[in-house]
mmCIF file of C-alpha atoms in Angstrom:
data_model
loop_
_atom_site.group_PDB
_atom_site.id
_atom_site.type_symbol
_atom_site.label_atom_id
_atom_site.label_comp_id
_atom_site.label_asym_id
_atom_site.label_seq_id
_atom_site.Cartn_x
_atom_site.Cartn_y
_atom_site.Cartn_z
ATOM 1 C CA UNK A 806 -0.358 0.050 0.097
ATOM 2 C CA UNK A 807 1.294 3.582 -0.860
ATOM 3 C CA UNK A 808 1.469 6.635 0.805
ATOM 4 C CA UNK A 809 -1.804 8.308 -1.084
ATOM 5 C CA UNK A 810 -3.502 4.936 -0.043
ATOM 6 C CA UNK A 811 -2.834 4.633 3.605
ATOM 7 C CA UNK A 812 -4.476 8.176 3.892
ATOM 8 C CA UNK A 813 -7.197 7.416 2.228
ATOM 9 C CA UNK A 814 -8.018 4.428 4.418
ATOM 10 C CA UNK A 815 -7.194 5.966 7.532
ATOM 11 C CA UNK A 816 -9.441 9.681 6.738
ATOM 12 C CA UNK A 817 -11.850 6.615 5.519
ATOM 13 C CA UNK A 818 -11.496 5.319 9.651
ATOM 14 C CA UNK A 819 -12.212 8.705 11.074
ATOM 15 C CA UNK A 820 -14.771 10.012 8.893
ATOM 16 C CA UNK A 821 -16.382 6.693 9.875
ATOM 17 C CA UNK A 822 -15.698 7.624 13.869
ATOM 18 C CA UNK A 823 -17.105 10.679 13.495
ATOM 19 C CA UNK A 824 -20.335 9.901 11.434
ATOM 20 C CA UNK A 825 -20.789 7.418 14.253
ATOM 21 C CA UNK A 826 -20.384 9.532 17.287
ATOM 22 C CA UNK A 827 -22.471 12.334 15.114
ATOM 23 C CA UNK A 828 -25.061 10.188 14.620
ATOM 24 C CA UNK A 829 -25.592 8.983 17.398
ATOM 25 C CA UNK A 830 -25.209 12.346 19.491
ATOM 26 C CA UNK A 831 -28.033 13.400 17.610
ATOM 27 C CA UNK A 832 -30.632 11.113 17.380
ATOM 28 C CA UNK A 833 -29.900 11.077 21.439
ATOM 29 C CA UNK A 834 -30.238 15.102 21.606
ATOM 30 C CA UNK A 835 -30.522 17.064 18.628
ATOM 31 C CA UNK A 836 -29.156 18.461 16.052
ATOM 32 C CA UNK A 837 -29.147 22.070 17.991
ATOM 33 C CA UNK A 838 -28.120 20.396 21.715
ATOM 34 C CA UNK A 839 -25.973 18.575 19.567
ATOM 35 C CA UNK A 840 -21.223 20.628 19.179
ATOM 36 C CA UNK A 841 -18.354 19.949 17.328
ATOM 37 C CA UNK A 842 -16.350 19.163 21.045
ATOM 38 C CA UNK A 843 -19.109 16.730 21.645
ATOM 39 C CA UNK A 844 -18.585 15.219 17.953
ATOM 40 C CA UNK A 845 -14.815 15.457 18.588
ATOM 41 C CA UNK A 846 -14.933 13.118 21.635
ATOM 42 C CA UNK A 847 -16.754 10.940 21.450
ATOM 43 C CA UNK A 848 -15.070 9.874 18.225
ATOM 44 C CA UNK A 849 -12.188 9.725 20.075
ATOM 45 C CA UNK A 850 -10.646 12.566 17.571
ATOM 46 C CA UNK A 851 -9.388 16.308 18.201
ATOM 47 C CA UNK A 852 -12.430 19.120 17.350
ATOM 48 C CA UNK A 853 -9.008 20.482 14.568
ATOM 49 C CA UNK A 854 -9.898 16.758 13.127
ATOM 50 C CA UNK A 855 -13.568 17.592 12.639
ATOM 51 C CA UNK A 856 -13.486 20.449 10.812
ATOM 52 C CA UNK A 857 -10.219 18.895 8.894
ATOM 53 C CA UNK A 858 -13.357 16.488 7.123
ATOM 54 C CA UNK A 859 -15.954 19.203 7.394
ATOM 55 C CA UNK A 860 -15.731 22.274 7.262
ATOM 56 C CA UNK A 861 -19.298 23.073 9.371
ATOM 57 C CA UNK A 862 -21.932 20.756 11.044
ATOM 58 C CA UNK A 863 -24.195 21.016 9.253
ATOM 59 C CA UNK A 864 -21.844 19.403 6.511
ATOM 60 C CA UNK A 865 -20.822 16.346 8.399
ATOM 61 C CA UNK A 866 -24.478 15.652 9.168
ATOM 62 C CA UNK A 867 -25.322 16.226 4.758
ATOM 63 C CA UNK A 868 -22.283 14.054 3.850
ATOM 64 C CA UNK A 869 -23.678 11.809 6.866
ATOM 65 C CA UNK A 870 -26.931 11.085 5.373
ATOM 66 C CA UNK A 871 -25.402 10.552 1.859
ATOM 67 C CA UNK A 872 -23.738 7.839 3.841
ATOM 68 C CA UNK A 873 -25.708 6.292 5.528
ATOM 69 C CA UNK A 874 -28.720 5.740 3.029
ATOM 70 C CA UNK A 875 -25.977 4.780 0.566
ATOM 71 C CA UNK A 876 -25.056 1.406 3.067
ATOM 72 C CA UNK A 877 -28.659 1.295 2.221
ATOM 73 C CA UNK A 878 -28.458 1.872 -1.217
ATOM 74 C CA UNK A 879 -26.477 -0.460 -1.510
ATOM 75 C CA UNK A 880 -27.790 -3.408 0.720
ATOM 76 C CA UNK A 881 -30.674 -2.811 -1.074
ATOM 77 C CA UNK A 882 -29.269 -2.816 -4.951
ATOM 78 C CA UNK A 883 -27.034 -6.076 -3.330
ATOM 79 C CA UNK A 884 -29.943 -7.859 -2.300
ATOM 80 C CA UNK A 885 -31.590 -7.654 -5.919
ATOM 81 C CA UNK A 886 -27.658 -8.785 -7.735
ATOM 82 C CA UNK A 887 -27.437 -11.668 -5.439
ATOM 83 C CA UNK A 888 -31.311 -12.669 -6.695
ATOM 84 C CA UNK A 889 -30.897 -12.534 -10.040
ATOM 85 C CA UNK A 890 -27.184 -14.285 -9.592
ATOM 86 C CA UNK A 891 -29.344 -17.883 -8.202
ATOM 87 C CA UNK A 892 -32.061 -17.099 -10.697
ATOM 88 C CA UNK A 893 -34.868 -15.866 -9.072
ATOM 89 C CA UNK A 894 -37.900 -14.106 -10.518
ATOM 90 C CA UNK A 895 -37.640 -9.722 -9.590
ATOM 91 C CA UNK A 896 -40.369 -10.589 -6.545
ATOM 92 C CA UNK A 897 -38.079 -12.849 -5.406
ATOM 93 C CA UNK A 898 -35.746 -9.917 -5.651
ATOM 94 C CA UNK A 899 -38.256 -7.797 -3.563
ATOM 95 C CA UNK A 900 -38.776 -9.764 -0.882
ATOM 96 C CA UNK A 901 -34.761 -10.508 -0.878
ATOM 97 C CA UNK A 902 -34.823 -6.551 0.150
ATOM 98 C CA UNK A 903 -37.405 -5.993 1.994
ATOM 99 C CA UNK A 904 -34.667 -8.436 4.048
ATOM 100 C CA UNK A 905 -31.705 -6.753 3.474
ATOM 101 C CA UNK A 906 -33.538 -3.412 4.194
ATOM 102 C CA UNK A 907 -34.401 -4.762 8.184
ATOM 103 C CA UNK A 908 -30.987 -6.546 8.343
ATOM 104 C CA UNK A 909 -29.648 -2.454 7.372
ATOM 105 C CA UNK A 910 -31.750 -0.836 10.248
ATOM 106 C CA UNK A 911 -31.124 -3.806 12.337
ATOM 107 C CA UNK A 912 -27.590 -3.191 12.193
ATOM 108 C CA UNK A 913 -28.046 0.571 12.586
ATOM 109 C CA UNK A 914 -31.215 2.128 14.271
ATOM 110 C CA UNK A 915 -29.973 5.242 15.614
ATOM 111 C CA UNK A 916 -29.387 6.029 12.039
ATOM 112 C CA UNK A 917 -32.899 5.331 11.044
ATOM 113 C CA UNK A 918 -34.549 6.969 13.712
ATOM 114 C CA UNK A 919 -32.549 9.861 12.722
ATOM 115 C CA UNK A 920 -33.245 9.357 8.740
ATOM 116 C CA UNK A 921 -37.393 8.876 9.292
ATOM 117 C CA UNK A 922 -37.605 11.751 11.523
ATOM 118 C CA UNK A 923 -35.097 14.582 9.206
ATOM 119 C CA UNK A 924 -38.011 12.754 6.233
ATOM 120 C CA UNK A 925 -40.641 14.886 8.350
ATOM 121 C CA UNK A 926 -38.416 18.244 9.070
ATOM 122 C CA UNK A 927 -39.226 20.943 6.022
ATOM 123 C CA UNK A 928 -36.895 23.687 7.355
ATOM 124 C CA UNK A 929 -33.584 21.699 7.666
ATOM 125 C CA UNK A 930 -30.868 22.726 5.295
ATOM 126 C CA UNK A 931 -29.955 19.667 4.137
ATOM 127 C CA UNK A 932 -33.618 19.181 2.710
ATOM 128 C CA UNK A 933 -32.566 19.186 -0.890
ATOM 129 C CA UNK A 934 -30.108 16.234 0.339
ATOM 130 C CA UNK A 935 -32.183 14.328 2.014
ATOM 131 C CA UNK A 936 -34.404 14.218 -0.788
ATOM 132 C CA UNK A 937 -31.791 13.607 -2.224
ATOM 133 C CA UNK A 938 -30.699 10.671 -0.433
ATOM 134 C CA UNK A 939 -34.199 9.065 -0.193
ATOM 135 C CA UNK A 940 -34.732 9.144 -4.356
ATOM 136 C CA UNK A 941 -31.774 7.455 -5.014
ATOM 137 C CA UNK A 942 -33.000 4.237 -2.593
ATOM 138 C CA UNK A 943 -36.054 4.114 -3.764
ATOM 139 C CA UNK A 944 -35.444 4.268 -7.171
ATOM 140 C CA UNK A 945 -33.234 1.137 -6.850
ATOM 141 C CA UNK A 946 -36.194 -0.891 -5.959
ATOM 142 C CA UNK A 947 -38.397 1.390 -8.805
ATOM 143 C CA UNK A 948 -35.989 -0.843 -10.502
ATOM 144 C CA UNK A 949 -36.972 -3.279 -10.015
ATOM 145 C CA UNK A 950 -41.135 -3.052 -9.814
ATOM 146 C CA UNK A 951 -40.571 -1.880 -13.363
ATOM 147 C CA UNK A 952 -38.652 -5.718 -14.416
ATOM 148 C CA UNK A 953 -41.146 -7.244 -12.434
ATOM 149 C CA UNK A 954 -44.374 -5.448 -14.467
ATOM 150 C CA UNK A 955 -41.923 -6.640 -17.874
ATOM 151 C CA UNK A 956 -41.524 -9.515 -17.407
ATOM 152 C CA UNK A 957 -45.496 -9.771 -16.865
ATOM 153 C CA UNK A 958 -45.057 -11.206 -12.436
ATOM 154 C CA UNK A 959 -46.837 -8.045 -11.648
ATOM 155 C CA UNK A 960 -49.710 -6.103 -13.043
ATOM 156 C CA UNK A 961 -48.674 -3.502 -15.215
ATOM 157 C CA UNK A 962 -52.051 -0.974 -12.984
ATOM 158 C CA UNK A 963 -49.350 -0.800 -10.733
ATOM 159 C CA UNK A 964 -48.575 3.207 -10.156
ATOM 160 C CA UNK A 965 -44.481 2.562 -9.995
ATOM 161 C CA UNK A 966 -42.510 5.122 -8.888
ATOM 162 C CA UNK A 967 -45.435 5.281 -6.430
ATOM 163 C CA UNK A 968 -45.458 1.727 -4.894
ATOM 164 C CA UNK A 969 -41.351 1.763 -4.399
ATOM 165 C CA UNK A 970 -41.892 4.602 -2.157
ATOM 166 C CA UNK A 971 -44.804 2.483 0.060
ATOM 167 C CA UNK A 972 -41.816 -0.286 0.235
ATOM 168 C CA UNK A 973 -39.513 1.252 1.323
ATOM 169 C CA UNK A 974 -41.660 3.146 3.628
ATOM 170 C CA UNK A 975 -43.198 -0.486 5.094
ATOM 171 C CA UNK A 976 -40.107 -1.137 6.216
ATOM 172 C CA UNK A 977 -38.530 1.753 7.496
ATOM 173 C CA UNK A 978 -41.878 1.741 9.972
ATOM 174 C CA UNK A 979 -42.602 -1.596 10.781
ATOM 175 C CA UNK A 980 -38.850 -1.642 11.233
ATOM 176 C CA UNK A 981 -38.414 0.964 13.560
ATOM 177 C CA UNK A 982 -41.273 -0.195 15.843
ATOM 178 C CA UNK A 983 -40.307 -4.157 15.676
ATOM 179 C CA UNK A 984 -36.791 -1.958 17.139
ATOM 180 C CA UNK A 985 -39.246 0.637 19.437
ATOM 181 C CA UNK A 986 -42.466 -1.718 20.739
ATOM 182 C CA UNK A 987 -41.657 -5.542 19.522
ATOM 183 C CA UNK A 988 -38.085 -6.815 20.593
ATOM 184 C CA UNK A 989 -38.906 -9.194 21.319
ATOM 185 C CA UNK A 990 -39.720 -10.273 17.815
ATOM 186 C CA UNK A 991 -37.147 -11.708 15.580
ATOM 187 C CA UNK A 992 -36.008 -10.614 12.409
ATOM 188 C CA UNK A 993 -37.545 -13.389 10.567
ATOM 189 C CA UNK A 994 -41.018 -12.363 12.112
ATOM 190 C CA UNK A 995 -40.508 -9.087 11.306
ATOM 191 C CA UNK A 996 -39.478 -9.683 7.945
ATOM 192 C CA UNK A 997 -42.234 -12.866 6.975
ATOM 193 C CA UNK A 998 -44.941 -11.122 8.156
ATOM 194 C CA UNK A 999 -44.056 -7.769 5.435
ATOM 195 C CA UNK A 1000 -43.085 -10.768 3.149
ATOM 196 C CA UNK A 1001 -47.038 -12.010 3.296
ATOM 197 C CA UNK A 1002 -47.696 -7.947 2.480
ATOM 198 C CA UNK A 1003 -45.653 -7.718 -0.300
ATOM 199 C CA UNK A 1004 -46.599 -11.046 -2.106
ATOM 200 C CA UNK A 1005 -50.914 -10.311 -1.017
ATOM 201 C CA UNK A 1006 -51.512 -13.122 1.564
ATOM 202 C CA UNK A 1007 -52.769 -10.976 4.251
ATOM 203 C CA UNK A 1008 -56.405 -11.795 2.723
ATOM 204 C CA UNK A 1009 -56.104 -15.620 3.675
ATOM 205 C CA UNK A 1010 -56.794 -16.897 0.682
#
């Protein structure tokens, strides 16, 4: 590994520590109440390190949103790709994406709570960034839905953009309810319930 690669690796590691510290603190006490000093202390770095990596707390938060939703989007895409490699249907890919979303939320609960809370606020400096990263995640689901319609696995009457948003929202809200109020349930339980919704089996027919 050359010096450039080593420096890049260290910077990614430092940023990851700052993201983790920021998301935990902001989820606990809110954005306005969280200071750069606290983020630095929680991350175990000097305050100057925060400003070396980010111009401001707002920029750190925007990059945190990009980073976190980027991880979610990648996990959804990987689930779809893996299903395709196994020769699975597009509906099976959607089911795998639901599970991948649940695994992500179980792994990063603080980020998910923060992300969902911010989606409902309209007066933030990072609103355009938030809408952009949200659309990246929804777009992955839209692509698979569109392919499912083209393969005649799903009806051509479905509204692809709205259905994709509904699926992403279903996973986020159901998983947060699970995390907050139904922790006795396993991930498999929650996935099975959402899978039944996807496959239209809630009527019992």
